[in-house]
PDB file of C-alpha atoms and ligand atoms in Angstrom:
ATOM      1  CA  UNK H   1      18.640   2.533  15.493  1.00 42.00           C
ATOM      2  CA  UNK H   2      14.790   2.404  15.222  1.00 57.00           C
ATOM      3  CA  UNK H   3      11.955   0.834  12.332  1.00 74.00           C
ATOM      4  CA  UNK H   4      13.306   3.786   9.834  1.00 73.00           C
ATOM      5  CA  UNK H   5      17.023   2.963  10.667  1.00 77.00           C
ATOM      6  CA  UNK H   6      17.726   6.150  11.949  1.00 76.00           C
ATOM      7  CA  UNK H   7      18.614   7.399  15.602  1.00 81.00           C
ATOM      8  CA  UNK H   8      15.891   8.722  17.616  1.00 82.00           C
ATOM      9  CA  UNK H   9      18.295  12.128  17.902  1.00 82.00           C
ATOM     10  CA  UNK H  10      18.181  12.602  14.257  1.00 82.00           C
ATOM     11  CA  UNK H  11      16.054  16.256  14.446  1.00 77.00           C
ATOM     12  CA  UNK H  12      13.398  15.061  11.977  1.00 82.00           C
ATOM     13  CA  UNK H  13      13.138  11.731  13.335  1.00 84.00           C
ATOM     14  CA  UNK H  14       9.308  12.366  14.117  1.00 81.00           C
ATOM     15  CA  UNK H  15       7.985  13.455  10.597  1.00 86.00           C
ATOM     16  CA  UNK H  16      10.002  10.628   9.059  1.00 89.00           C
ATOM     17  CA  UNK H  17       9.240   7.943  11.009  1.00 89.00           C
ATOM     18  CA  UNK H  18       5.541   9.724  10.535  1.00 90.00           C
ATOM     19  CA  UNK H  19       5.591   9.490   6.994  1.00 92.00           C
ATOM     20  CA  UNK H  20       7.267   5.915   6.543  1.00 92.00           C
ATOM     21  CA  UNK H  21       4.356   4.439   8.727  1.00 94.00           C
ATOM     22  CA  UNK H  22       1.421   6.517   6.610  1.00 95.00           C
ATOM     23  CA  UNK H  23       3.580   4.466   3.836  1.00 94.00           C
ATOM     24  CA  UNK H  24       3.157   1.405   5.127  1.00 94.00           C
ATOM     25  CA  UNK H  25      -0.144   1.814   5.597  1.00 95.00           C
ATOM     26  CA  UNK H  26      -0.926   2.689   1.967  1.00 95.00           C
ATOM     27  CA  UNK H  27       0.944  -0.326   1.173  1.00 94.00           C
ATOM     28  CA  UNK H  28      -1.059  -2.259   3.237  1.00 94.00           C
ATOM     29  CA  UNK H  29      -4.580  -0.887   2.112  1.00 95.00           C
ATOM     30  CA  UNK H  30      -5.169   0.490   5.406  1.00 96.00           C
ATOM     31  CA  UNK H  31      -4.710   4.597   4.573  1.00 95.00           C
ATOM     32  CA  UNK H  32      -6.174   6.047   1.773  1.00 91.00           C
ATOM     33  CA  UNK H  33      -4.257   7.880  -1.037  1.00 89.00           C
ATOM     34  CA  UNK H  34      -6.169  11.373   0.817  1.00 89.00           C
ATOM     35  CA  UNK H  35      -4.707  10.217   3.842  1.00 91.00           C
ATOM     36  CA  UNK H  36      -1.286  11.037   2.461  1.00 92.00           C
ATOM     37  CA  UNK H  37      -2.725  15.107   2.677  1.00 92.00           C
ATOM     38  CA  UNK H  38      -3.873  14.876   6.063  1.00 92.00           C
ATOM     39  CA  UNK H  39      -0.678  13.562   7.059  1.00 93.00           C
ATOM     40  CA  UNK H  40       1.343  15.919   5.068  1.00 94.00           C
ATOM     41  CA  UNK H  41      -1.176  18.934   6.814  1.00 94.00           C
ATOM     42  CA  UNK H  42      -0.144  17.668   9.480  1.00 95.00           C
ATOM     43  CA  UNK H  43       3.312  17.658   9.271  1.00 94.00           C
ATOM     44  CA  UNK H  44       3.485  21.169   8.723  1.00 95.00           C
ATOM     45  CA  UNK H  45       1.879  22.113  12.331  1.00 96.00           C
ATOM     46  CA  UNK H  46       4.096  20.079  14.113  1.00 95.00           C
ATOM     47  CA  UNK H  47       7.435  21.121  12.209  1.00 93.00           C
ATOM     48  CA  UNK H  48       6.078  24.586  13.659  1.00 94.00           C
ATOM     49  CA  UNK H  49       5.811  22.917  16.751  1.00 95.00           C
ATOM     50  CA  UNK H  50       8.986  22.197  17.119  1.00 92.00           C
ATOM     51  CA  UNK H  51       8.214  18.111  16.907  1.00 92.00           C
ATOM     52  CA  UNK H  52       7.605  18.501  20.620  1.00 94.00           C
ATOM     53  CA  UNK H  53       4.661  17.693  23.170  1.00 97.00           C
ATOM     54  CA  UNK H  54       4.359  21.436  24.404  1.00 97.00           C
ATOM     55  CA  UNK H  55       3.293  22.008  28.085  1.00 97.00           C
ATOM     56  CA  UNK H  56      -0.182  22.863  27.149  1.00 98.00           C
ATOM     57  CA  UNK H  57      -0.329  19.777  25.224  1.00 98.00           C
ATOM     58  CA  UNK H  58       0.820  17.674  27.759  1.00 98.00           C
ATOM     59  CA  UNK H  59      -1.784  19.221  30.341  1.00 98.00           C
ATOM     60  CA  UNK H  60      -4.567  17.994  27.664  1.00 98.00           C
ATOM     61  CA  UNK H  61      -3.301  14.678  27.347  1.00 98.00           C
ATOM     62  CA  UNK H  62      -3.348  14.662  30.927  1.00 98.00           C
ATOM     63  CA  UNK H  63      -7.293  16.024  31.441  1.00 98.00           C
ATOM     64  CA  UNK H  64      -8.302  13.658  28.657  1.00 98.00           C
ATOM     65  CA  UNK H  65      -6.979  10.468  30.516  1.00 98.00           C
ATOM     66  CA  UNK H  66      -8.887  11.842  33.431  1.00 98.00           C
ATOM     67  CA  UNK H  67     -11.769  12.566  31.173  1.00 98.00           C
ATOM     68  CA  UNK H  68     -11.767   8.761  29.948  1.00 98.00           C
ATOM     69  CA  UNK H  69     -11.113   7.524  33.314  1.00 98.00           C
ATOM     70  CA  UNK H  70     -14.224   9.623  34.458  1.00 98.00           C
ATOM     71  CA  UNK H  71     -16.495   7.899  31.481  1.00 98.00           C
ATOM     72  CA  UNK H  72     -19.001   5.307  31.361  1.00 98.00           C
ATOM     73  CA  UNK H  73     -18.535   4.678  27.953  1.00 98.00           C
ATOM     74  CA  UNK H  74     -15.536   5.910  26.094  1.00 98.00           C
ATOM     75  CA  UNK H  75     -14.754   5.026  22.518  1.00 98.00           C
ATOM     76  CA  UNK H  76     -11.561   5.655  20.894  1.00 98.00           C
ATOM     77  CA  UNK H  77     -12.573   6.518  17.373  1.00 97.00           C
ATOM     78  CA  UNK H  78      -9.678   4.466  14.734  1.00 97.00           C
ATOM     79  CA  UNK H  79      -9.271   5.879  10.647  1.00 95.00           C
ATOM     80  CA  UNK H  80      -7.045   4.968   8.536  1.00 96.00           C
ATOM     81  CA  UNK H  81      -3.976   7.028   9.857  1.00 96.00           C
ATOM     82  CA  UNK H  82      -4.709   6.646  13.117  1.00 97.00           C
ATOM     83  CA  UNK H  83      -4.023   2.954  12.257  1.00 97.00           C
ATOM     84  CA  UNK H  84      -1.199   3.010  10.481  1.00 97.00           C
ATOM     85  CA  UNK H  85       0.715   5.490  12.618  1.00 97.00           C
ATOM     86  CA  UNK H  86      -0.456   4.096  16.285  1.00 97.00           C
ATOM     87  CA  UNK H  87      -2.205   0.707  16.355  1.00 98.00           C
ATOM     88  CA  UNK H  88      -0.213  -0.894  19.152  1.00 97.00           C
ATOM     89  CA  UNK H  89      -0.664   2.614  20.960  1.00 98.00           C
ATOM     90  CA  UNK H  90      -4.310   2.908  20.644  1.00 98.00           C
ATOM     91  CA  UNK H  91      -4.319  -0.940  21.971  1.00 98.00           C
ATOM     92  CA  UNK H  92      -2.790   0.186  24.834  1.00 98.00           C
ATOM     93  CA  UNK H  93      -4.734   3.258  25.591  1.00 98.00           C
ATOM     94  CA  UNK H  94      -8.223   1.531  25.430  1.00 98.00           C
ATOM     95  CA  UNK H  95      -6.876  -1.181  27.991  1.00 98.00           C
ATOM     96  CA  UNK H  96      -5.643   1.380  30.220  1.00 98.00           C
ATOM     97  CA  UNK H  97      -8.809   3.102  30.615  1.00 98.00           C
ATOM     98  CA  UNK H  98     -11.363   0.189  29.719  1.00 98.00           C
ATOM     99  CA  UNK H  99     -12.199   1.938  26.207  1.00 98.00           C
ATOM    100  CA  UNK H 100     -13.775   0.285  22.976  1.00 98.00           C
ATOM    101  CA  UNK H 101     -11.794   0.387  19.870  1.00 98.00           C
ATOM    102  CA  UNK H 102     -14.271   1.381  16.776  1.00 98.00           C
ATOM    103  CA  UNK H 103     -12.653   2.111  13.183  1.00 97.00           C
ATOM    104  CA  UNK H 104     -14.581   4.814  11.452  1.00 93.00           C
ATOM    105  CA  UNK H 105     -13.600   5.813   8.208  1.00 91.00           C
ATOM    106  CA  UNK H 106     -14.660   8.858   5.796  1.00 84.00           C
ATOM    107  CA  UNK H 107     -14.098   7.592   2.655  1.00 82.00           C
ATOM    108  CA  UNK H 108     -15.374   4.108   4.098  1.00 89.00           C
ATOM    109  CA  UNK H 109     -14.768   0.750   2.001  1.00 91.00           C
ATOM    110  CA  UNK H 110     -15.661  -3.018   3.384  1.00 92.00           C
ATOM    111  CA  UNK H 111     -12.386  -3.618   2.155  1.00 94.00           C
ATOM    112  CA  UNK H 112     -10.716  -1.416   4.267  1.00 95.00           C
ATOM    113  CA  UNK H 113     -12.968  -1.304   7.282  1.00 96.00           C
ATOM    114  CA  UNK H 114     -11.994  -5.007   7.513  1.00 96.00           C
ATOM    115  CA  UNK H 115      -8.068  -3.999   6.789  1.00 97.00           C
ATOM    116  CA  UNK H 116      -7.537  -1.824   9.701  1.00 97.00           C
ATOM    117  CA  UNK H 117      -9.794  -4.093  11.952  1.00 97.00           C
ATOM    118  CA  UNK H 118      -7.289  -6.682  11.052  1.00 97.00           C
ATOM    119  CA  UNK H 119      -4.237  -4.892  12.031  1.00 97.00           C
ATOM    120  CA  UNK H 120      -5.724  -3.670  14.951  1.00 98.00           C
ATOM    121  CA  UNK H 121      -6.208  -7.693  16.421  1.00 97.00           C
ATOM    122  CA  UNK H 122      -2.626  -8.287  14.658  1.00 97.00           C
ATOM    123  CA  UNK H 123      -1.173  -5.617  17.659  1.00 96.00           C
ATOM    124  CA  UNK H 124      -3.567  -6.804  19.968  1.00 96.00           C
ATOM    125  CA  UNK H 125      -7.102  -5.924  20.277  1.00 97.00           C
ATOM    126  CA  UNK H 126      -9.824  -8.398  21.573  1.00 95.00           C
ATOM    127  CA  UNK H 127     -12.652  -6.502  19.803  1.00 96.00           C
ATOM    128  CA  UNK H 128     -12.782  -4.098  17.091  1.00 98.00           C
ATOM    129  CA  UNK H 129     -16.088  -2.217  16.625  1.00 97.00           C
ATOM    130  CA  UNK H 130     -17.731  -0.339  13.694  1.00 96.00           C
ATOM    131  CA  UNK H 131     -18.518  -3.291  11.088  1.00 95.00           C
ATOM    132  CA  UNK H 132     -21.805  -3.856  12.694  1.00 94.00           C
ATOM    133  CA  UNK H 133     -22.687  -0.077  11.634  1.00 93.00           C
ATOM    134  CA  UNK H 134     -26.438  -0.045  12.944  1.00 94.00           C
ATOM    135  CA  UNK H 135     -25.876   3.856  14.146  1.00 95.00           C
ATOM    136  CA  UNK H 136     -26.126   6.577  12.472  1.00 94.00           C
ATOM    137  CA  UNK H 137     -24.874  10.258  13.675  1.00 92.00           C
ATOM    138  CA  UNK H 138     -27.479  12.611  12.218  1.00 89.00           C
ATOM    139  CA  UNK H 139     -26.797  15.384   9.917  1.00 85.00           C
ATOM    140  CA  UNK H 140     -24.380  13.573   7.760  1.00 88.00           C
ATOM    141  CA  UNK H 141     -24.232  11.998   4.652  1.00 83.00           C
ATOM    142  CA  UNK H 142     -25.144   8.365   4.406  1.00 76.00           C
ATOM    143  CA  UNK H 143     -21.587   6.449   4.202  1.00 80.00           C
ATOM    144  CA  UNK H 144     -19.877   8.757   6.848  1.00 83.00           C
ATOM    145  CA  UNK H 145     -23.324   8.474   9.469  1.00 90.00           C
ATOM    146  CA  UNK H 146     -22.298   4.967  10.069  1.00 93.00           C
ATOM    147  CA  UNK H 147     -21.501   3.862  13.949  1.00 94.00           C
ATOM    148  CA  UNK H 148     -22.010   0.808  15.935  1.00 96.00           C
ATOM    149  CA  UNK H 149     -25.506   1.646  18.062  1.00 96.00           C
ATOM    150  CA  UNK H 150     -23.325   0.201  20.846  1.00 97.00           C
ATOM    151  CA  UNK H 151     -19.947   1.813  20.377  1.00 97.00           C
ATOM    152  CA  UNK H 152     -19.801   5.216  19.418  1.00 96.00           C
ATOM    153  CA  UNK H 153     -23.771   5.644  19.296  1.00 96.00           C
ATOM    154  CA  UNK H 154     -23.584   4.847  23.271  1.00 96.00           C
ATOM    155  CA  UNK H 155     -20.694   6.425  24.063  1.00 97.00           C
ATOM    156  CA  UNK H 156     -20.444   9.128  26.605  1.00 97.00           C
ATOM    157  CA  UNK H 157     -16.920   9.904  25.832  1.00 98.00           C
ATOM    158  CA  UNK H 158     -15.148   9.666  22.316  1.00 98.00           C
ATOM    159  CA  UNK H 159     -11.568  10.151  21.383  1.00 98.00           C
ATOM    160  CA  UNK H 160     -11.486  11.557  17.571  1.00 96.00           C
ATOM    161  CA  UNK H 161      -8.011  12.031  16.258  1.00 96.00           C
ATOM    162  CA  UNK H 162      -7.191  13.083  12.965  1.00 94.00           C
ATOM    163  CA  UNK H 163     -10.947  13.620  12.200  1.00 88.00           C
ATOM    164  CA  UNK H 164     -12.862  15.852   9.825  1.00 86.00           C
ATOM    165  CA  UNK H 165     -14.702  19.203  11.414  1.00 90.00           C
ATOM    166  CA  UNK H 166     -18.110  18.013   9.782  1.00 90.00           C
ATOM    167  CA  UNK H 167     -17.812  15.017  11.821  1.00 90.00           C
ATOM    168  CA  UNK H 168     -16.571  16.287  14.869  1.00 92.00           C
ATOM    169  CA  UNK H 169     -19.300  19.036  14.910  1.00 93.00           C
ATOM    170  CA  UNK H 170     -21.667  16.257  14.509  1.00 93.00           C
ATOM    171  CA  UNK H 171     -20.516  13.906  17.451  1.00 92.00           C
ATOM    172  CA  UNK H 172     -20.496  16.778  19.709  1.00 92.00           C
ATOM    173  CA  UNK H 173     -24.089  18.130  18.478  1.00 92.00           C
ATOM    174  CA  UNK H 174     -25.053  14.376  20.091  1.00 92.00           C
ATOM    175  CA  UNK H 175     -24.121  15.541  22.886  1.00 93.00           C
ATOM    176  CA  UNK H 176     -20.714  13.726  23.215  1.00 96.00           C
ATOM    177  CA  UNK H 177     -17.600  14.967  25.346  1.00 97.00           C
ATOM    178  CA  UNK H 178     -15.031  14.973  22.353  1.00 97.00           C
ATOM    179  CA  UNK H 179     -11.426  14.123  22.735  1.00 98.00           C
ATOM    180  CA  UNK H 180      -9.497  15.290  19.229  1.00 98.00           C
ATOM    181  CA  UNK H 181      -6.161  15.008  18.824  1.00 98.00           C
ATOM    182  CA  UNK H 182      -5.341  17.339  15.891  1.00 98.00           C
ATOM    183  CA  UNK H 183      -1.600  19.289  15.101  1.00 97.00           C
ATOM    184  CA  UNK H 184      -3.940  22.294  13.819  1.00 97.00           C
ATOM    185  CA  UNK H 185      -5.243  24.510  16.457  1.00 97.00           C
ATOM    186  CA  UNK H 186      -7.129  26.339  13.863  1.00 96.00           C
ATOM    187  CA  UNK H 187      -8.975  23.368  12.213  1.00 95.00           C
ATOM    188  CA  UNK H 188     -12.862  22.671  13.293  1.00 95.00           C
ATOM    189  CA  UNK H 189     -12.039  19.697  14.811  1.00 95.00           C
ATOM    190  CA  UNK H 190     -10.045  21.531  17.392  1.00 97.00           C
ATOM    191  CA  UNK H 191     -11.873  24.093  17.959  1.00 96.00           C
ATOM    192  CA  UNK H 192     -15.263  22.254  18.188  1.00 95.00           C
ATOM    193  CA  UNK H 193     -13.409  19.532  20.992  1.00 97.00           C
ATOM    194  CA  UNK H 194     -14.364  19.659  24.771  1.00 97.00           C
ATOM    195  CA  UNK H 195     -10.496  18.550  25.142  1.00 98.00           C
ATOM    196  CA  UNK H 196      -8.529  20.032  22.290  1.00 98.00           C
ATOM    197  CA  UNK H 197      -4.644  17.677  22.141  1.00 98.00           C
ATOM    198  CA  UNK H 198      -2.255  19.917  19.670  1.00 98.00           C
ATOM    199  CA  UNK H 199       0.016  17.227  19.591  1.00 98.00           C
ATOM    200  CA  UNK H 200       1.266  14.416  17.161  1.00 96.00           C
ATOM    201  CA  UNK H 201      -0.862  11.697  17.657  1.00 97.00           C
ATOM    202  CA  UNK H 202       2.458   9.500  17.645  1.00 95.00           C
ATOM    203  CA  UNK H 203       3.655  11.335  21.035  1.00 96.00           C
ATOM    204  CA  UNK H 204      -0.201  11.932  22.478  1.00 98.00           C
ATOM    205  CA  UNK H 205      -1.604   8.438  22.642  1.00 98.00           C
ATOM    206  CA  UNK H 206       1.371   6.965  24.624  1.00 98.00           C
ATOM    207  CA  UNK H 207       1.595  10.082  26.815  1.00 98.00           C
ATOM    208  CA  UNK H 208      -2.240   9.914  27.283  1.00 98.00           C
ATOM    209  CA  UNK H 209      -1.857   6.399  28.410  1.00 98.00           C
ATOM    210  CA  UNK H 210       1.182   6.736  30.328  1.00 98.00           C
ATOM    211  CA  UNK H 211      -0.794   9.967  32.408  1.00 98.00           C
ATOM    212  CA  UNK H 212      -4.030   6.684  32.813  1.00 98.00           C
ATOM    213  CA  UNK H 213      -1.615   5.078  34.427  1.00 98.00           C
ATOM    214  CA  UNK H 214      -0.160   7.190  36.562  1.00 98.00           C
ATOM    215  CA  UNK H 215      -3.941   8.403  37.336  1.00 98.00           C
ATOM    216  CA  UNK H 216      -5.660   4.715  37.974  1.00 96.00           C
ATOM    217  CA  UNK H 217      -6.650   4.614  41.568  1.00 94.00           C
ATOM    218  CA  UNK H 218      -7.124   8.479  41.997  1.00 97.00           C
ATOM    219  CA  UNK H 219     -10.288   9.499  43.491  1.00 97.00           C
ATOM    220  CA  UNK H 220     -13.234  10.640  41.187  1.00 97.00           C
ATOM    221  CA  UNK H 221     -13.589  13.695  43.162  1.00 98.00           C
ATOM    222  CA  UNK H 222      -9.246  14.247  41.954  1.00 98.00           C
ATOM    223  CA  UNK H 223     -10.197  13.439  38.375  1.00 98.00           C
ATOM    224  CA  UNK H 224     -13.114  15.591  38.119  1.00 98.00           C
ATOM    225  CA  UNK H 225     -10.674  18.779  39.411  1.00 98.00           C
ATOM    226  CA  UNK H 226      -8.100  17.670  36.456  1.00 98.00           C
ATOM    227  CA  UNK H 227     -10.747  17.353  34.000  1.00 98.00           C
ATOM    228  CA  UNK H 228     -12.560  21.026  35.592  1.00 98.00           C
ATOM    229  CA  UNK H 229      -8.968  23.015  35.516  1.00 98.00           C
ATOM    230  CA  UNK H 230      -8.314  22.359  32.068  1.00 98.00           C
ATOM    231  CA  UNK H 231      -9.394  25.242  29.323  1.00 98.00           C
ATOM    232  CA  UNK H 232      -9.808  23.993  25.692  1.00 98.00           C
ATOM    233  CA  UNK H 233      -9.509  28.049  24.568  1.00 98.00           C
ATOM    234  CA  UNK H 234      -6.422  28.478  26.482  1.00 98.00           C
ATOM    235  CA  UNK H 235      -4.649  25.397  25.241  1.00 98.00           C
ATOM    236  CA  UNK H 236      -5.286  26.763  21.573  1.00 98.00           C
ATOM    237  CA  UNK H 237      -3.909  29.553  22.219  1.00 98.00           C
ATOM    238  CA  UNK H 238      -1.111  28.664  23.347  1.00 98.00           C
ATOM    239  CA  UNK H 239      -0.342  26.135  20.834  1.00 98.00           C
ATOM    240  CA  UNK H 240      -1.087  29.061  18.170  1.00 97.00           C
ATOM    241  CA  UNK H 241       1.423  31.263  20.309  1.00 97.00           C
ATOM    242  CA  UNK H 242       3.488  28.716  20.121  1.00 96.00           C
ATOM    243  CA  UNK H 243       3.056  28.583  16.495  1.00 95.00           C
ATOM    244  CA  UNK H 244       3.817  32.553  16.079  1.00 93.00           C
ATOM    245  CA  UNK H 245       6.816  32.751  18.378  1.00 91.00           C
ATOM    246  CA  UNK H 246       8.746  29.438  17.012  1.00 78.00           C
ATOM    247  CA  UNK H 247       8.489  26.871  19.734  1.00 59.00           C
ATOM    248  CA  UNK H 248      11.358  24.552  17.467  1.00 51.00           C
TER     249      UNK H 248
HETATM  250  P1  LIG A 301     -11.407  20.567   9.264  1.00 67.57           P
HETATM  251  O1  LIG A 301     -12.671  20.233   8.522  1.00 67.57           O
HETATM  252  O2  LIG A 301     -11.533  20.565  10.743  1.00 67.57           O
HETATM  253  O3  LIG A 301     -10.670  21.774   8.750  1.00 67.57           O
HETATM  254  P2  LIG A 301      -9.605  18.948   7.842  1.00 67.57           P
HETATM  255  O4  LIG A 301     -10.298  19.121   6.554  1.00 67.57           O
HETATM  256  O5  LIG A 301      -8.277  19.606   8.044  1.00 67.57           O
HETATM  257  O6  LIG A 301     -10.522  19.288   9.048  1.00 67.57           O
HETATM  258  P3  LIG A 301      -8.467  16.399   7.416  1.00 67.57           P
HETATM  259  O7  LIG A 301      -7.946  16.803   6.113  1.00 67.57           O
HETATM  260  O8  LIG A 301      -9.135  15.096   7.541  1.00 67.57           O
HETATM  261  O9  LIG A 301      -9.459  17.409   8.087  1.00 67.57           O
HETATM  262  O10 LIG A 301      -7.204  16.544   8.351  1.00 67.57           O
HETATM  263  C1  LIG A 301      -6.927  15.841   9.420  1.00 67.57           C
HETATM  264  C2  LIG A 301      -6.304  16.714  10.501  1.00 67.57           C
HETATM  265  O11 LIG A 301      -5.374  15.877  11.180  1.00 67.57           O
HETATM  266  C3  LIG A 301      -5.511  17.956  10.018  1.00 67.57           C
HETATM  267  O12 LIG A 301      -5.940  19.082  10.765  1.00 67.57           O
HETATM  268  C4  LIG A 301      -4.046  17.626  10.358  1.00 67.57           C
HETATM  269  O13 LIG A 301      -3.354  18.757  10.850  1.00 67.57           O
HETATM  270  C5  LIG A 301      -4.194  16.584  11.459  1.00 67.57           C
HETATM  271  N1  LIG A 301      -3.096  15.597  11.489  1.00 67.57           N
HETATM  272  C6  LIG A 301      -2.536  14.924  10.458  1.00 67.57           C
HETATM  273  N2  LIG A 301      -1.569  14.091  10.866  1.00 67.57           N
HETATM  274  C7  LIG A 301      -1.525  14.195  12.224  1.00 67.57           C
HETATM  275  C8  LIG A 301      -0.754  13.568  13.247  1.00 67.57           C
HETATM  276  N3  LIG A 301       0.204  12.667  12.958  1.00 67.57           N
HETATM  277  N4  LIG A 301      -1.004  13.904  14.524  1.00 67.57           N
HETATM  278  C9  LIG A 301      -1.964  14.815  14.846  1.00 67.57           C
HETATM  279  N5  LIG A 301      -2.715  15.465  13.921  1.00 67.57           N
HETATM  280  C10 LIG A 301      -2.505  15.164  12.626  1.00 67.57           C
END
């Protein structure tokens, strides 16, 4: 038996456990109320999905820990359901491949900025960026613009998940390699990312990590030809073909 008491078999164990930590999280003033949408968007993708890491998936998750491993700066980028659903995760992830850890919110409140930062120290993290908020992307509106000059405005690499397509179009109009981890192949965010992950962001962020790990020590000249091989188009299209031909 797991946190939802059910067994790990159970064939909807993914989008219940899913929803009963984007619960908790509401509960705890760390996701918003339109969080609950995103989440329930979502849902739908990876029910078409089969609630399964596909192989093209998995080949992302694998280019994006080389990607990361490859940066000077990489940032993973932390909202509200991001929290909720993989704090310990993302914890994990940034201290396998030396990332910061910056929360960045689009319906941003002090009140919850300092929420999430919270939980993210209670599962571990030294250092939580994005209160400082002395950054600004350009070509957004004044609340969502906000970054830490030293976090995501300095980044070289940035790991979106679950992130809006005005945003994501605007971090990669800086000129940042974007990382998005996003169930919708279709959405901006996807199609706008250097390294597109079609994946639940419950499965991707340990698989990312557990691919860092399994990559530390490689040769940059190795990581580069991982990073070079992978095709953002082609791993949308198969996760759409996926979609169309019933991958569950
Ligand atoms: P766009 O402007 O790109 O169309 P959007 O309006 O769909 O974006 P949001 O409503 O913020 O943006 O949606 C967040 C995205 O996150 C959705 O595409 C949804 O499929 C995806 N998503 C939600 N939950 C998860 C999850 N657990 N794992 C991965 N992706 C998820």
């Amino acid at each position: 038996m797991s946190e939802i008491d059910l067994p790990e078999d159970h064939p909807r164990y993914a989008s219940l456990l899913t929803r009963h930590r984007i619960e908790a999280g509401v509960e705890k003033g760390i996701t918003s109320k339109q969080g609950l949408i995103a989440q329930g968007r979502g849902e739908a993708f990876d029910y078409l999905l089969g609630e399964q890491t596909i192989p093209s998936a998995d080949a992302a998750e694998r280019a994006a820990a080389a990607q990361l491993l490859l940066a000077d700066h990489p940032v993973l980028s932390v909202n509200g359901n991001v929290a909720a659903l993989v704090a310990p995760e993302i914890v994990a992830l940034a201290a396998a491949v030396d990332a910061d850890i910056e929360v960045n919110l689009f319906n941003r409140t002090e009140k919850r900025m300092e929420a999430i930062a919270a939980h993210l120290r209670e599962h571990g993290a030294d250092e939580v960026k994005g209160l400082t908020a002395d950054g600004r992307i350009p070509n957004l509106s004044h609340e969502r613009a906000k970054v830490d000059a030293d976090g995501i405005g300095a980044a070289d690499v940035v790991v979106v998940p679950l992130e809006d397509g005005d945003r994501a179009e605007a971090l990669a109009d800086l000129g940042k390699t974007e990382i998005v981890i996003d169930l919708n192949p279709l959405s901006r965010s996807a199609q706008t990312a250097a390294i597109p992950i079609v994946d639940n962001i419950i499965r991707a962020v340990p698989n990312m990590t557990a691919h860092a790990e399994e990559l530390h020590g490689s040769e940059s000249e190795t990581l580069h030809t991982i990073v070079d091989q992978f095709v953002g188009s082609d791993a949308l299209a198969a996760a759409e073909e996926a979609i169309r031909t019933g991958a569950q």
